Amino acid sequence: MLNVPAQSDRTAKSPISPLSWMWGGLLVGGGLGAVLHLTTLPPAAFGALVSVGAGLAMLPCALGWKRVDEAAREAHKAAWFWGGAWSLALVAGLFAWLARAGAGAGFAFDRFAIGRGDAGLIAAGIALCLLVQIVGYGLFWAGWWLSKR
Amino acid sequence: MKNRLRVLRAERAWSQADLAERLHVSRQTVNAIETGKYDPSLPLAFRIARVFGQPIESIFEDEAKEPAR
């Protein structure tokens, strides 16, 4: 009647859980980041190696993604799309306020800089976007599963 | 989309965890499908049909289906 495999090869039983693979990715990325942070490489080389390290950290994540089931994948995809988009939309208001207020905002932007000068401020802006996207993703991911209970 | 997963599972005295193991998905996924809050992909729907030995259309019902004239 139905000529389909008895099980999905992607979600076949594995002794290592999908979450463990993803935690592995975080450990690889975090470990490489910590090591690189302690070096005194030129900025361009430092940036290139961080990109390479982030790419390496994605490998265990990719293995975990292959082993996770379809509903869990859907939760991750929806969370990145909606959680990430909504959180950035909310930050747009903060961006607009800061851009309009400028130096009259009542505080020194330099306090939030990651590094020296304008580059440090830009890096802080990028970090802020990443942070709010991760928070938005986490909240939406939890909400997705709660709504499916 | 409505489905008869809970009934078919109960007929076999399987827990959600039992069915999840047979389908190679998480128990949470089985629960989400059973409660109609998550529609499975076509490959998973075929796996479900195979596990229960029934055609897909006898397990899942399209709620948007036009009534017979």
PDB file of C-alpha atoms in Angstrom:
ATOM      1  CA  MET A   1       0.000   0.000   0.000  1.00  0.00           C
ATOM      2  CA  LEU A   2       2.572   2.538   1.076  1.00  0.00           C
ATOM      3  CA  ASN A   3       6.075   2.244  -0.217  1.00  0.00           C
ATOM      4  CA  VAL A   4       7.843   4.387   2.352  1.00  0.00           C
ATOM      5  CA  PRO A   5      10.787   3.730   4.609  1.00  0.00           C
ATOM      6  CA  ALA A   6       9.956   2.568   8.115  1.00  0.00           C
ATOM      7  CA  GLN A   7      11.926   5.415   9.575  1.00  0.00           C
ATOM      8  CA  SER A   8      13.540   8.654   8.585  1.00  0.00           C
ATOM      9  CA  ASP A   9      17.294   8.389   8.155  1.00  0.00           C
ATOM     10  CA  ARG A  10      17.599  11.972   9.335  1.00  0.00           C
ATOM     11  CA  THR A  11      15.947  11.370  12.662  1.00  0.00           C
ATOM     12  CA  ALA A  12      17.297   7.867  13.184  1.00  0.00           C
ATOM     13  CA  LYS A  13      18.222   6.962  16.724  1.00  0.00           C
ATOM     14  CA  SER A  14      21.616   8.252  17.718  1.00  0.00           C
ATOM     15  CA  PRO A  15      23.499   7.808  20.982  1.00  0.00           C
ATOM     16  CA  ILE A  16      24.131  11.567  20.969  1.00  0.00           C
ATOM     17  CA  SER A  17      21.043  13.727  21.296  1.00  0.00           C
ATOM     18  CA  PRO A  18      20.445  16.687  18.930  1.00  0.00           C
ATOM     19  CA  LEU A  19      20.689  19.088  21.858  1.00  0.00           C
ATOM     20  CA  SER A  20      24.086  17.665  22.800  1.00  0.00           C
ATOM     21  CA  TRP A  21      25.363  18.364  19.295  1.00  0.00           C
ATOM     22  CA  MET A  22      24.123  21.933  19.518  1.00  0.00           C
ATOM     23  CA  TRP A  23      25.690  22.427  22.947  1.00  0.00           C
ATOM     24  CA  GLY A  24      28.842  21.015  21.388  1.00  0.00           C
ATOM     25  CA  GLY A  25      28.678  23.749  18.778  1.00  0.00           C
ATOM     26  CA  LEU A  26      28.389  26.372  21.488  1.00  0.00           C
ATOM     27  CA  LEU A  27      31.361  24.889  23.337  1.00  0.00           C
ATOM     28  CA  VAL A  28      33.480  24.809  20.168  1.00  0.00           C
ATOM     29  CA  GLY A  29      32.554  28.408  19.332  1.00  0.00           C
ATOM     30  CA  GLY A  30      32.936  29.636  22.895  1.00  0.00           C
ATOM     31  CA  GLY A  31      36.243  27.841  23.356  1.00  0.00           C
ATOM     32  CA  LEU A  32      37.699  29.188  20.125  1.00  0.00           C
ATOM     33  CA  GLY A  33      36.399  32.662  20.964  1.00  0.00           C
ATOM     34  CA  ALA A  34      38.016  32.549  24.403  1.00  0.00           C
ATOM     35  CA  VAL A  35      41.355  31.437  22.945  1.00  0.00           C
ATOM     36  CA  LEU A  36      41.243  34.101  20.227  1.00  0.00           C
ATOM     37  CA  HIS A  37      40.326  36.765  22.773  1.00  0.00           C
ATOM     38  CA  LEU A  38      43.582  36.105  24.608  1.00  0.00           C
ATOM     39  CA  THR A  39      45.721  36.545  21.484  1.00  0.00           C
ATOM     40  CA  THR A  40      47.192  39.806  20.192  1.00  0.00           C
ATOM     41  CA  LEU A  41      46.477  39.223  16.515  1.00  0.00           C
ATOM     42  CA  PRO A  42      46.033  42.148  14.085  1.00  0.00           C
ATOM     43  CA  PRO A  43      42.322  43.144  13.886  1.00  0.00           C
ATOM     44  CA  ALA A  44      41.805  41.788  10.346  1.00  0.00           C
ATOM     45  CA  ALA A  45      43.330  38.394  11.210  1.00  0.00           C
ATOM     46  CA  PHE A  46      41.371  38.337  14.470  1.00  0.00           C
ATOM     47  CA  GLY A  47      38.109  38.990  12.605  1.00  0.00           C
ATOM     48  CA  ALA A  48      38.909  36.381   9.956  1.00  0.00           C
ATOM     49  CA  LEU A  49      39.705  33.738  12.586  1.00  0.00           C
ATOM     50  CA  VAL A  50      36.533  34.538  14.537  1.00  0.00           C
ATOM     51  CA  SER A  51      34.550  33.971  11.316  1.00  0.00           C
ATOM     52  CA  VAL A  52      36.368  30.666  10.739  1.00  0.00           C
ATOM     53  CA  GLY A  53      35.739  29.672  14.376  1.00  0.00           C
ATOM     54  CA  ALA A  54      32.044  30.513  14.085  1.00  0.00           C
ATOM     55  CA  GLY A  55      31.920  28.398  10.927  1.00  0.00           C
ATOM     56  CA  LEU A  56      33.536  25.467  12.750  1.00  0.00           C
ATOM     57  CA  ALA A  57      31.043  25.877  15.584  1.00  0.00           C
ATOM     58  CA  MET A  58      28.271  25.440  13.030  1.00  0.00           C
ATOM     59  CA  LEU A  59      29.433  21.922  12.127  1.00  0.00           C
ATOM     60  CA  PRO A  60      28.193  20.216  15.330  1.00  0.00           C
ATOM     61  CA  CYS A  61      25.029  22.347  15.060  1.00  0.00           C
ATOM     62  CA  ALA A  62      24.474  21.027  11.529  1.00  0.00           C
ATOM     63  CA  LEU A  63      24.821  17.442  12.792  1.00  0.00           C
ATOM     64  CA  GLY A  64      22.323  18.192  15.559  1.00  0.00           C
ATOM     65  CA  TRP A  65      19.928  19.771  13.043  1.00  0.00           C
ATOM     66  CA  LYS A  66      19.956  16.576  10.951  1.00  0.00           C
ATOM     67  CA  ARG A  67      18.931  14.552  13.983  1.00  0.00           C
ATOM     68  CA  VAL A  68      16.187  16.792  15.315  1.00  0.00           C
ATOM     69  CA  ASP A  69      12.590  15.957  14.376  1.00  0.00           C
ATOM     70  CA  GLU A  70      10.446  18.083  12.088  1.00  0.00           C
ATOM     71  CA  ALA A  71       8.325  19.817  14.727  1.00  0.00           C
ATOM     72  CA  ALA A  72      11.439  20.874  16.611  1.00  0.00           C
ATOM     73  CA  ARG A  73      12.882  22.193  13.345  1.00  0.00           C
ATOM     74  CA  GLU A  74       9.690  24.103  12.693  1.00  0.00           C
ATOM     75  CA  ALA A  75       9.943  25.647  16.158  1.00  0.00           C
ATOM     76  CA  HIS A  76      13.514  26.792  15.469  1.00  0.00           C
ATOM     77  CA  LYS A  77      12.645  28.197  12.043  1.00  0.00           C
ATOM     78  CA  ALA A  78       9.566  30.030  13.262  1.00  0.00           C
ATOM     79  CA  ALA A  79      11.471  31.349  16.273  1.00  0.00           C
ATOM     80  CA  TRP A  80      14.306  32.740  14.152  1.00  0.00           C
ATOM     81  CA  PHE A  81      11.908  34.318  11.682  1.00  0.00           C
ATOM     82  CA  TRP A  82       9.295  35.764  14.014  1.00  0.00           C
ATOM     83  CA  GLY A  83      11.321  36.133  17.207  1.00  0.00           C
ATOM     84  CA  GLY A  84      14.250  37.627  15.332  1.00  0.00           C
ATOM     85  CA  ALA A  85      12.102  39.955  13.227  1.00  0.00           C
ATOM     86  CA  TRP A  86       9.932  41.174  16.109  1.00  0.00           C
ATOM     87  CA  SER A  87      12.884  41.809  18.386  1.00  0.00           C
ATOM     88  CA  LEU A  88      14.636  43.827  15.675  1.00  0.00           C
ATOM     89  CA  ALA A  89      11.430  45.768  15.054  1.00  0.00           C
ATOM     90  CA  LEU A  90      11.345  46.688  18.731  1.00  0.00           C
ATOM     91  CA  VAL A  91      14.996  47.712  18.659  1.00  0.00           C
ATOM     92  CA  ALA A  92      14.221  49.943  15.667  1.00  0.00           C
ATOM     93  CA  GLY A  93      12.486  52.285  18.114  1.00  0.00           C
ATOM     94  CA  LEU A  94      15.592  52.435  20.280  1.00  0.00           C
ATOM     95  CA  PHE A  95      17.694  53.074  17.195  1.00  0.00           C
ATOM     96  CA  ALA A  96      15.379  55.856  16.029  1.00  0.00           C
ATOM     97  CA  TRP A  97      15.421  57.498  19.460  1.00  0.00           C
ATOM     98  CA  LEU A  98      19.209  57.374  19.737  1.00  0.00           C
ATOM     99  CA  ALA A  99      19.682  58.630  16.187  1.00  0.00           C
ATOM    100  CA  ARG A 100      17.360  61.590  16.817  1.00  0.00           C
ATOM    101  CA  ALA A 101      18.593  62.388  20.321  1.00  0.00           C
ATOM    102  CA  GLY A 102      22.291  62.078  19.475  1.00  0.00           C
ATOM    103  CA  ALA A 103      24.509  63.750  22.031  1.00  0.00           C
ATOM    104  CA  GLY A 104      21.437  65.126  23.829  1.00  0.00           C
ATOM    105  CA  ALA A 105      20.300  61.654  24.929  1.00  0.00           C
ATOM    106  CA  GLY A 106      21.656  62.312  28.396  1.00  0.00           C
ATOM    107  CA  PHE A 107      24.356  59.716  28.516  1.00  0.00           C
ATOM    108  CA  ALA A 108      27.697  59.016  26.914  1.00  0.00           C
ATOM    109  CA  PHE A 109      27.437  56.433  24.156  1.00  0.00           C
ATOM    110  CA  ASP A 110      31.102  55.632  24.677  1.00  0.00           C
ATOM    111  CA  ARG A 111      30.182  53.719  27.819  1.00  0.00           C
ATOM    112  CA  PHE A 112      28.527  51.078  25.639  1.00  0.00           C
ATOM    113  CA  ALA A 113      31.303  50.837  23.060  1.00  0.00           C
ATOM    114  CA  ILE A 114      33.073  47.516  22.538  1.00  0.00           C
ATOM    115  CA  GLY A 115      36.550  48.845  21.834  1.00  0.00           C
ATOM    116  CA  ARG A 116      37.805  52.316  21.004  1.00  0.00           C
ATOM    117  CA  GLY A 117      36.328  54.993  18.756  1.00  0.00           C
ATOM    118  CA  ASP A 118      33.533  54.783  16.229  1.00  0.00           C
ATOM    119  CA  ALA A 119      34.392  51.173  15.390  1.00  0.00           C
ATOM    120  CA  GLY A 120      33.730  50.241  19.023  1.00  0.00           C
ATOM    121  CA  LEU A 121      30.306  51.901  18.850  1.00  0.00           C
ATOM    122  CA  ILE A 122      29.450  50.063  15.625  1.00  0.00           C
ATOM    123  CA  ALA A 123      30.574  46.778  17.184  1.00  0.00           C
ATOM    124  CA  ALA A 124      28.311  47.517  20.177  1.00  0.00           C
ATOM    125  CA  GLY A 125      25.393  48.125  17.788  1.00  0.00           C
ATOM    126  CA  ILE A 126      26.004  44.803  16.048  1.00  0.00           C
ATOM    127  CA  ALA A 127      26.252  43.037  19.412  1.00  0.00           C
ATOM    128  CA  LEU A 128      22.983  44.650  20.518  1.00  0.00           C
ATOM    129  CA  CYS A 129      21.198  43.391  17.391  1.00  0.00           C
ATOM    130  CA  LEU A 130      22.563  39.872  17.931  1.00  0.00           C
ATOM    131  CA  LEU A 131      21.588  39.925  21.590  1.00  0.00           C
ATOM    132  CA  VAL A 132      18.004  41.052  21.040  1.00  0.00           C
ATOM    133  CA  GLN A 133      17.576  38.560  18.213  1.00  0.00           C
ATOM    134  CA  ILE A 134      18.730  35.732  20.473  1.00  0.00           C
ATOM    135  CA  VAL A 135      16.382  36.892  23.245  1.00  0.00           C
ATOM    136  CA  GLY A 136      13.490  37.200  20.765  1.00  0.00           C
ATOM    137  CA  TYR A 137      14.309  33.778  19.352  1.00  0.00           C
ATOM    138  CA  GLY A 138      14.346  32.197  22.819  1.00  0.00           C
ATOM    139  CA  LEU A 139      11.042  33.753  23.840  1.00  0.00           C
ATOM    140  CA  PHE A 140       9.305  32.801  20.592  1.00  0.00           C
ATOM    141  CA  TRP A 141      10.741  29.271  20.697  1.00  0.00           C
ATOM    142  CA  ALA A 142       9.383  28.735  24.219  1.00  0.00           C
ATOM    143  CA  GLY A 143       6.038  30.249  23.195  1.00  0.00           C
ATOM    144  CA  TRP A 144       5.830  27.979  20.123  1.00  0.00           C
ATOM    145  CA  TRP A 145       6.149  24.834  22.228  1.00  0.00           C
ATOM    146  CA  LEU A 146       3.826  26.141  24.954  1.00  0.00           C
ATOM    147  CA  SER A 147       1.164  26.857  22.318  1.00  0.00           C
ATOM    148  CA  LYS A 148       1.447  23.278  20.991  1.00  0.00           C
ATOM    149  CA  ARG A 149       0.960  21.574  24.371  1.00  0.00           C
TER     150      ARG A 149
ATOM    151  CA  MET B   1      -6.406  19.302  10.183  1.00  0.00           C
ATOM    152  CA  LYS B   2      -8.302  16.676  12.175  1.00  0.00           C
ATOM    153  CA  ASN B   3      -6.784  13.260  12.769  1.00  0.00           C
ATOM    154  CA  ARG B   4      -7.537   9.928  14.450  1.00  0.00           C
ATOM    155  CA  LEU B   5      -4.109   9.472  15.949  1.00  0.00           C
ATOM    156  CA  ARG B   6      -5.301   9.354  19.551  1.00  0.00           C
ATOM    157  CA  VAL B   7      -7.987   6.754  18.750  1.00  0.00           C
ATOM    158  CA  LEU B   8      -5.646   4.556  16.735  1.00  0.00           C
ATOM    159  CA  ARG B   9      -3.019   4.791  19.455  1.00  0.00           C
ATOM    160  CA  ALA B  10      -5.541   3.923  22.162  1.00  0.00           C
ATOM    161  CA  GLU B  11      -6.723   0.886  20.181  1.00  0.00           C
ATOM    162  CA  ARG B  12      -3.194  -0.435  20.336  1.00  0.00           C
ATOM    163  CA  ALA B  13      -2.667   0.632  23.969  1.00  0.00           C
ATOM    164  CA  TRP B  14       0.369   2.671  22.952  1.00  0.00           C
ATOM    165  CA  SER B  15       1.478   5.660  24.936  1.00  0.00           C
ATOM    166  CA  GLN B  16       2.523   8.833  23.158  1.00  0.00           C
ATOM    167  CA  ALA B  17       6.098   7.869  23.942  1.00  0.00           C
ATOM    168  CA  ASP B  18       5.570   4.437  22.326  1.00  0.00           C
ATOM    169  CA  LEU B  19       4.247   5.999  19.155  1.00  0.00           C
ATOM    170  CA  ALA B  20       6.977   8.647  19.176  1.00  0.00           C
ATOM    171  CA  GLU B  21       9.593   5.900  19.342  1.00  0.00           C
ATOM    172  CA  ARG B  22       8.015   4.071  16.399  1.00  0.00           C
ATOM    173  CA  LEU B  23       7.906   7.265  14.364  1.00  0.00           C
ATOM    174  CA  HIS B  24      11.357   8.459  15.469  1.00  0.00           C
ATOM    175  CA  VAL B  25      10.058  11.807  16.633  1.00  0.00           C
ATOM    176  CA  SER B  26       9.731  13.358  20.079  1.00  0.00           C
ATOM    177  CA  ARG B  27       6.750  12.739  22.356  1.00  0.00           C
ATOM    178  CA  GLN B  28       6.036  16.473  22.188  1.00  0.00           C
ATOM    179  CA  THR B  29       5.671  16.192  18.418  1.00  0.00           C
ATOM    180  CA  VAL B  30       3.187  13.332  18.750  1.00  0.00           C
ATOM    181  CA  ASN B  31       1.210  15.365  21.275  1.00  0.00           C
ATOM    182  CA  ALA B  32       1.184  18.430  19.011  1.00  0.00           C
ATOM    183  CA  ILE B  33      -0.085  16.339  16.072  1.00  0.00           C
ATOM    184  CA  GLU B  34      -2.735  14.583  18.177  1.00  0.00           C
ATOM    185  CA  THR B  35      -4.125  17.843  19.490  1.00  0.00           C
ATOM    186  CA  GLY B  36      -4.302  19.224  15.943  1.00  0.00           C
ATOM    187  CA  LYS B  37      -1.882  22.005  16.752  1.00  0.00           C
ATOM    188  CA  TYR B  38       0.770  20.806  14.351  1.00  0.00           C
ATOM    189  CA  ASP B  39       0.235  19.306  10.901  1.00  0.00           C
ATOM    190  CA  PRO B  40       2.890  16.734  10.022  1.00  0.00           C
ATOM    191  CA  SER B  41       4.865  16.886   6.805  1.00  0.00           C
ATOM    192  CA  LEU B  42       3.908  14.504   4.010  1.00  0.00           C
ATOM    193  CA  PRO B  43       6.834  12.125   4.746  1.00  0.00           C
ATOM    194  CA  LEU B  44       5.838  11.951   8.417  1.00  0.00           C
ATOM    195  CA  ALA B  45       2.176  11.470   7.509  1.00  0.00           C
ATOM    196  CA  PHE B  46       3.231   8.508   5.342  1.00  0.00           C
ATOM    197  CA  ARG B  47       5.276   7.091   8.223  1.00  0.00           C
ATOM    198  CA  ILE B  48       2.247   7.427  10.515  1.00  0.00           C
ATOM    199  CA  ALA B  49       0.091   5.648   7.941  1.00  0.00           C
ATOM    200  CA  ARG B  50       2.650   2.875   7.669  1.00  0.00           C
ATOM    201  CA  VAL B  51       2.905   2.429  11.446  1.00  0.00           C
ATOM    202  CA  PHE B  52      -0.879   2.071  11.708  1.00  0.00           C
ATOM    203  CA  GLY B  53      -1.214   0.106   8.455  1.00  0.00           C
ATOM    204  CA  GLN B  54      -3.901   2.424   7.123  1.00  0.00           C
ATOM    205  CA  PRO B  55      -4.146   4.873   4.228  1.00  0.00           C
ATOM    206  CA  ILE B  56      -3.375   8.495   5.049  1.00  0.00           C
ATOM    207  CA  GLU B  57      -6.902   9.669   4.234  1.00  0.00           C
ATOM    208  CA  SER B  58      -8.354   7.360   6.865  1.00  0.00           C
ATOM    209  CA  ILE B  59      -6.137   8.955   9.534  1.00  0.00           C
ATOM    210  CA  PHE B  60      -6.149  12.616   8.516  1.00  0.00           C
ATOM    211  CA  GLU B  61      -9.161  14.641   7.494  1.00  0.00           C
ATOM    212  CA  ASP B  62      -8.925  17.897   5.585  1.00  0.00           C
ATOM    213  CA  GLU B  63     -11.225  20.323   7.421  1.00  0.00           C
ATOM    214  CA  ALA B  64     -11.323  22.612   4.390  1.00  0.00           C
ATOM    215  CA  LYS B  65     -12.799  19.824   2.272  1.00  0.00           C
ATOM    216  CA  GLU B  66     -15.982  20.836   0.474  1.00  0.00           C
ATOM    217  CA  PRO B  67     -19.092  18.996   1.659  1.00  0.00           C
ATOM    218  CA  ALA B  68     -20.531  16.401  -0.713  1.00  0.00           C
ATOM    219  CA  ARG B  69     -23.409  17.691  -2.861  1.00  0.00           C
TER     220      ARG B  69
END
